[in-house]
mmCIF file of C-alpha atoms in Angstrom:
data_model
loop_
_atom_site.group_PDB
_atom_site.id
_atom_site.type_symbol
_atom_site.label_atom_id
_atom_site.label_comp_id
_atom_site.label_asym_id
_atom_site.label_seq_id
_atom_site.Cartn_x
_atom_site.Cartn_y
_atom_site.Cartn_z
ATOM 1 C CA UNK A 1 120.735 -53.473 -151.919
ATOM 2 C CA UNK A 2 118.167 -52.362 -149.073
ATOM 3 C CA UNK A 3 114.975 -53.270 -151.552
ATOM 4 C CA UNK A 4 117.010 -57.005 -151.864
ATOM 5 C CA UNK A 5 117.520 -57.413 -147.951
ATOM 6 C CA UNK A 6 113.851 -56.189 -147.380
ATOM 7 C CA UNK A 7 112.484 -58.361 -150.399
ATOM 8 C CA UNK A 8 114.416 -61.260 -149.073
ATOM 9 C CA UNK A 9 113.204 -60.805 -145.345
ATOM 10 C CA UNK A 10 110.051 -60.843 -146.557
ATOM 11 C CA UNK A 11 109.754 -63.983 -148.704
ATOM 12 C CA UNK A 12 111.633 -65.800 -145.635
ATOM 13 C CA UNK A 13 108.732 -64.668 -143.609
ATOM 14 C CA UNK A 14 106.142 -65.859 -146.288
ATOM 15 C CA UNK A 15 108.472 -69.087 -146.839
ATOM 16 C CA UNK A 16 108.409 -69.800 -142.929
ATOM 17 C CA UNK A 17 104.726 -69.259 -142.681
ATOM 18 C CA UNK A 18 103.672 -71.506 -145.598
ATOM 19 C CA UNK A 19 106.293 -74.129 -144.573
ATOM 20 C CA UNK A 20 104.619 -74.325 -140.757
ATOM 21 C CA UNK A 21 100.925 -74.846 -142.476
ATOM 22 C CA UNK A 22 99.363 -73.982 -145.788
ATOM 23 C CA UNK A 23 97.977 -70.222 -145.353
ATOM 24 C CA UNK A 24 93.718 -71.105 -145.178
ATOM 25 C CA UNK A 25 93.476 -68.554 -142.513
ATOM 26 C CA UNK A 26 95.829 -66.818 -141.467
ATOM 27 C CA UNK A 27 97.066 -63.084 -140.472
ATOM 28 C CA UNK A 28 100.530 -61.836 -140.730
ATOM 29 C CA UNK A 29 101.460 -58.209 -140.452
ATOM 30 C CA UNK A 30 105.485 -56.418 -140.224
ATOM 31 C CA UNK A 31 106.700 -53.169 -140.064
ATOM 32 C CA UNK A 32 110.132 -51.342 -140.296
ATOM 33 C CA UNK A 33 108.833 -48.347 -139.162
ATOM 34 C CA UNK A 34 110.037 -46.639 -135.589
ATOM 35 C CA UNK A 35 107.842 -45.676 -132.973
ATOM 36 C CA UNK A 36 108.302 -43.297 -130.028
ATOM 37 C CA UNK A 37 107.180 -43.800 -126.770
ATOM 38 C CA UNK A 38 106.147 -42.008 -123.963
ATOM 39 C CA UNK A 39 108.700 -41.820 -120.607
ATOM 40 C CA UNK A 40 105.894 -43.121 -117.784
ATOM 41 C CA UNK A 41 105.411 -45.626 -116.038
ATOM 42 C CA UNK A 42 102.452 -48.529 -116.329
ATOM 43 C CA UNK A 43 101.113 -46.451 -119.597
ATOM 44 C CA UNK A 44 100.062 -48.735 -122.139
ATOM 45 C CA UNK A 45 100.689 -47.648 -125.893
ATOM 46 C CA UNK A 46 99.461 -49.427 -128.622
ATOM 47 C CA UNK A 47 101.720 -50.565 -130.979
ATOM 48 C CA UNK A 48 100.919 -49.269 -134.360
ATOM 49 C CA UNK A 49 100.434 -50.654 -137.500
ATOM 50 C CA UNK A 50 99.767 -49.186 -141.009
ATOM 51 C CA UNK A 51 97.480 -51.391 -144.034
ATOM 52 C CA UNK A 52 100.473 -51.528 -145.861
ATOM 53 C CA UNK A 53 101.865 -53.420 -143.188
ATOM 54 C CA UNK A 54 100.148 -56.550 -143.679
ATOM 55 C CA UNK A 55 101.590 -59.475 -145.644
ATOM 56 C CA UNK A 56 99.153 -62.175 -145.510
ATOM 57 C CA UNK A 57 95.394 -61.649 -144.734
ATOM 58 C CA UNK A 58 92.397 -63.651 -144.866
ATOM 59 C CA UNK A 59 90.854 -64.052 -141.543
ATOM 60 C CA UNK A 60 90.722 -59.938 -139.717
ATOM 61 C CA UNK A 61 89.477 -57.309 -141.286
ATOM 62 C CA UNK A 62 92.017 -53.787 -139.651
ATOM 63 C CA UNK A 63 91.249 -50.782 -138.502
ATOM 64 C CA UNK A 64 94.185 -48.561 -139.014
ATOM 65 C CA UNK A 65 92.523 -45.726 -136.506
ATOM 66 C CA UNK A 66 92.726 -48.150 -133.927
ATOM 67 C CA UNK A 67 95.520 -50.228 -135.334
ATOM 68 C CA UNK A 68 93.524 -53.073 -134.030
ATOM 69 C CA UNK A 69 92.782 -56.477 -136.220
ATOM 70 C CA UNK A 70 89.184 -57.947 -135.794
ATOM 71 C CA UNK A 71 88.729 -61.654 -136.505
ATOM 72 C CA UNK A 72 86.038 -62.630 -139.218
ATOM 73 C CA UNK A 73 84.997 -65.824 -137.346
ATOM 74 C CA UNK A 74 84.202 -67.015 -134.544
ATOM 75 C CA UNK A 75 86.895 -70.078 -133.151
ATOM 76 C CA UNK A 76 90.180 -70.336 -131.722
ATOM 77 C CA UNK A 77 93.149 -68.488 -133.080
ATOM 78 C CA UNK A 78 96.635 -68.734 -132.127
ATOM 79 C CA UNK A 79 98.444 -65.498 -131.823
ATOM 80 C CA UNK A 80 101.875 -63.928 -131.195
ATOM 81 C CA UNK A 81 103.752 -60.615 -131.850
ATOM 82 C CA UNK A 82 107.345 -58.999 -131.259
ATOM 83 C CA UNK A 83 109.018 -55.678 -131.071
ATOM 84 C CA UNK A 84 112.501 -54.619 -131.289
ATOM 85 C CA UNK A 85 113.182 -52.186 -128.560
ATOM 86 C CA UNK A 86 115.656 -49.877 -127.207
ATOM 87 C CA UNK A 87 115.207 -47.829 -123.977
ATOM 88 C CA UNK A 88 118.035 -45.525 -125.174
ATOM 89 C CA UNK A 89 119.454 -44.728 -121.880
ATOM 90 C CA UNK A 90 123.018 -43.249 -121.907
ATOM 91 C CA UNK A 91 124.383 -43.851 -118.633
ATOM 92 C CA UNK A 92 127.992 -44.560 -118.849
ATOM 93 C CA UNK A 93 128.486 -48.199 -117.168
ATOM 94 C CA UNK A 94 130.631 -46.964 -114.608
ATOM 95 C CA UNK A 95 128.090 -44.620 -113.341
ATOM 96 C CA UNK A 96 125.117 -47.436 -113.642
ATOM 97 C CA UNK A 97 124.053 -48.524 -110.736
ATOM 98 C CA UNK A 98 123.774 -52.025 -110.214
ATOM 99 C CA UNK A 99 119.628 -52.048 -108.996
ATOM 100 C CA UNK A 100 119.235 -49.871 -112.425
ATOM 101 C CA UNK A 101 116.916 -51.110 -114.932
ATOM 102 C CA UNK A 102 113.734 -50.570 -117.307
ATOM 103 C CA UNK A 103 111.458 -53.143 -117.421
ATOM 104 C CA UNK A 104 109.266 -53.283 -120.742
ATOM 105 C CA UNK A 105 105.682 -54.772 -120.805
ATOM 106 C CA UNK A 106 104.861 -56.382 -124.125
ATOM 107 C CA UNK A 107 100.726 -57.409 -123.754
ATOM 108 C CA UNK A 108 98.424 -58.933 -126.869
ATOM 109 C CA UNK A 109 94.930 -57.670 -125.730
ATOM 110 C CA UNK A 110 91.537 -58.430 -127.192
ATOM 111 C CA UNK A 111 87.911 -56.475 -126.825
ATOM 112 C CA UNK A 112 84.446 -56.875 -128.262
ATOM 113 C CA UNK A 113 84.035 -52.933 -127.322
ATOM 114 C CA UNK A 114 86.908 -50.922 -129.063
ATOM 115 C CA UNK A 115 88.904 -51.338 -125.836
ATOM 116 C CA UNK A 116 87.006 -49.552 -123.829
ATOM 117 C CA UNK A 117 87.223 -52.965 -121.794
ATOM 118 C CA UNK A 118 89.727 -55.806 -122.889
ATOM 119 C CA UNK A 119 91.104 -58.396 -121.665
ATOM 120 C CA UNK A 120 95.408 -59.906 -121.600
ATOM 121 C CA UNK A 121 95.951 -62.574 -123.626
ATOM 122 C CA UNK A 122 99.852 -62.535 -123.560
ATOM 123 C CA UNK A 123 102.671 -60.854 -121.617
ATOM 124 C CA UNK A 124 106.057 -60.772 -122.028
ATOM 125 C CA UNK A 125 108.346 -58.888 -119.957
ATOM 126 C CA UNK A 126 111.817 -57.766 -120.678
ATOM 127 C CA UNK A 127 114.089 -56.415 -118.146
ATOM 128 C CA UNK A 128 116.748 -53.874 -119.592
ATOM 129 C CA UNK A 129 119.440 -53.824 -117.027
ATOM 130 C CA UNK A 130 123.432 -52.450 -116.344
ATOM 131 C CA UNK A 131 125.155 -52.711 -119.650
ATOM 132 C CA UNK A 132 121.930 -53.196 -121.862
ATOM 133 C CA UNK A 133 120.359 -49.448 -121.369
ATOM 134 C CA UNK A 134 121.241 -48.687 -124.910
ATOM 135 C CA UNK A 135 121.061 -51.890 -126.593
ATOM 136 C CA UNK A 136 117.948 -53.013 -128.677
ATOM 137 C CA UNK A 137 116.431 -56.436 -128.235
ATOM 138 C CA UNK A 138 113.504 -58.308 -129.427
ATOM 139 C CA UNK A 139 110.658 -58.619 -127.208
ATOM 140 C CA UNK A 140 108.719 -62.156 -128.217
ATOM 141 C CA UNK A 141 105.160 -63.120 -126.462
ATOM 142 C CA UNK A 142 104.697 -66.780 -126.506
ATOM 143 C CA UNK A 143 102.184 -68.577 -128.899
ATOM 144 C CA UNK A 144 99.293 -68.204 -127.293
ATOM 145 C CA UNK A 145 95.734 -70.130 -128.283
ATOM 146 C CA UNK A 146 92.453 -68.394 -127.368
ATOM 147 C CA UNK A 147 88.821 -68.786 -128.286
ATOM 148 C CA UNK A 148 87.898 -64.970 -129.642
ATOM 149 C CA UNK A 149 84.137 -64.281 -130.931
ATOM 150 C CA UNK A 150 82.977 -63.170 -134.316
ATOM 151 C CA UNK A 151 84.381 -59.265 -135.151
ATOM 152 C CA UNK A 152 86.723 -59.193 -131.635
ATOM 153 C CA UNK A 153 89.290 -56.983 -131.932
ATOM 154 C CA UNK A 154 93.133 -58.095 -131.020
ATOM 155 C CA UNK A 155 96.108 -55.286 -130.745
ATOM 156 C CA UNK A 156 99.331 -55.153 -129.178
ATOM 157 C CA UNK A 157 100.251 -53.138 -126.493
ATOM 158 C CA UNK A 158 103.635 -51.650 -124.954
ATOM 159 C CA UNK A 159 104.118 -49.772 -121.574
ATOM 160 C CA UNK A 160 106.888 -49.491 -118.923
ATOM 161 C CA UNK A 161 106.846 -51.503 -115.826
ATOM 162 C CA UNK A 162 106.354 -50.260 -112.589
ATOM 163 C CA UNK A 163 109.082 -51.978 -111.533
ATOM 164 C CA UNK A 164 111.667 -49.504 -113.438
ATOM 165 C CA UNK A 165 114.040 -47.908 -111.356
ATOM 166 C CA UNK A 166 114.937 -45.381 -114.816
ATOM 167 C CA UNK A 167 112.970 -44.253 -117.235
ATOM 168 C CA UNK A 168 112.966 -44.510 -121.181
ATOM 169 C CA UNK A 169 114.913 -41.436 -122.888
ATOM 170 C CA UNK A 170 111.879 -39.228 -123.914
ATOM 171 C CA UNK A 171 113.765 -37.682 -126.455
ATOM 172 C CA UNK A 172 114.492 -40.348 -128.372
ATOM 173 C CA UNK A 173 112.753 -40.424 -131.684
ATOM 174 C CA UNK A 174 112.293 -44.535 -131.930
ATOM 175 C CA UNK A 175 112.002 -46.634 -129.323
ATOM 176 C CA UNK A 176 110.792 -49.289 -131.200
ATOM 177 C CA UNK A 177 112.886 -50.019 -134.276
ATOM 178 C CA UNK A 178 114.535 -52.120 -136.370
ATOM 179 C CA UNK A 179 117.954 -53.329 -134.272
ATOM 180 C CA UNK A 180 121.089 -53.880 -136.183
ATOM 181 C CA UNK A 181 120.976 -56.905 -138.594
ATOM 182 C CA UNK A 182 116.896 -57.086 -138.100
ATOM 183 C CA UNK A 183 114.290 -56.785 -140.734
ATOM 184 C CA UNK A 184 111.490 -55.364 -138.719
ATOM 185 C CA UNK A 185 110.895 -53.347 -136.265
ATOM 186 C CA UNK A 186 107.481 -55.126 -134.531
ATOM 187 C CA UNK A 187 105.045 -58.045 -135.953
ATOM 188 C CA UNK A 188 102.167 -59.890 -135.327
ATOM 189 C CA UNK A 189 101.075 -63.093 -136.493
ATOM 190 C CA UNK A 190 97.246 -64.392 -136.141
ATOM 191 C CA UNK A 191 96.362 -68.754 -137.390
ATOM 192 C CA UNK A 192 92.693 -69.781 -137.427
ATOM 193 C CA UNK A 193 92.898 -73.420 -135.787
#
């Protein structure tokens, strides 16, 4: 049954993908597996991805040491990704105080120079608050169009806001996974325009 669900998630995705624009050039990567994070504040973690991870692919080459996609061409591209995370605080609601929350930091990034520099090209912030400490949600950045240069490298990014008055439960195994009813567990999604 799980090989049916994932086999049907997936040819939705193609389906939706091919029914937006035909596939010339375009980059779309999903991945059920969990990721931990660290428990600090303003540390950005890249969000990993594996080769087998990648559905459609005929614009980036991938570096799976960086987990990092590098466009073939130089032009605009329109990009977007998601996670599905969970901060996996238990803090019993009555004890919650009402100022409590984590704030996660979803960032698309791009660099010419392995990021030793880079530069933001989306954000998305989610604020986990009193009642939604243990409850997974999808984290979406926007569609976002940018002019990237021949062999630029884009990844995706995670960290915990400053802004947090709590911090993620370090010993939880998988921040970032597939919530209840989901088929993946983070995405991303590159179009040549």
């Amino acid at each position: 049954m799980k090989s049916i669900l994932v086999f049907c998630s997936l040819f939705l995705c193609y389906s939706v993908v091919t029914a937006q624009e035909p596939l010339k050039s375009a980059l779309y990567a999903q991945s059920t597996a969990s990721q931990k994070l660290e428990s600090k504040n303003n540390t950005e973690e890249i969000v990993t991805f594996v080769q087998d991870d990648i559905i459609i692919n005929n614009i980036c080459t991938f570096d799976e040491m960086k987990h990092a996609f590098s466009v073939q061409k130089t032009g605009m591209y329109e990009i977007t990704a998601s996670i599905s995370f969970n901060p996996f605080i238990y803090k019993p609601i009555i004890t919650t105080h009402k100022d409590d929350q984590v704030t996660i930091v979803l960032l698309i990034k791009t660099s010419t120079d392995n990021f030793m520099t880079s530069k933001i090209v989306s954000v998305k912030k989610h604020v986990f608050g009193k009642g939604s400490l243990n409850v997974a949600s999808t984290i979406l950045t926007v569609p976002t169009t940018v002019f990237l240069e021949e062999n630029e490298k884009i990844a995706v990014f995670v960290q915990q806001d400053p802004s947090s008055t709590l911090q993620i439960n370090s010993e939880s195994e998988a921040h970032i996974s597939r919530a209840l009813g989901m088929a993946v567990s983070k995405a991303i999604r590159i179009l040549k325009k």
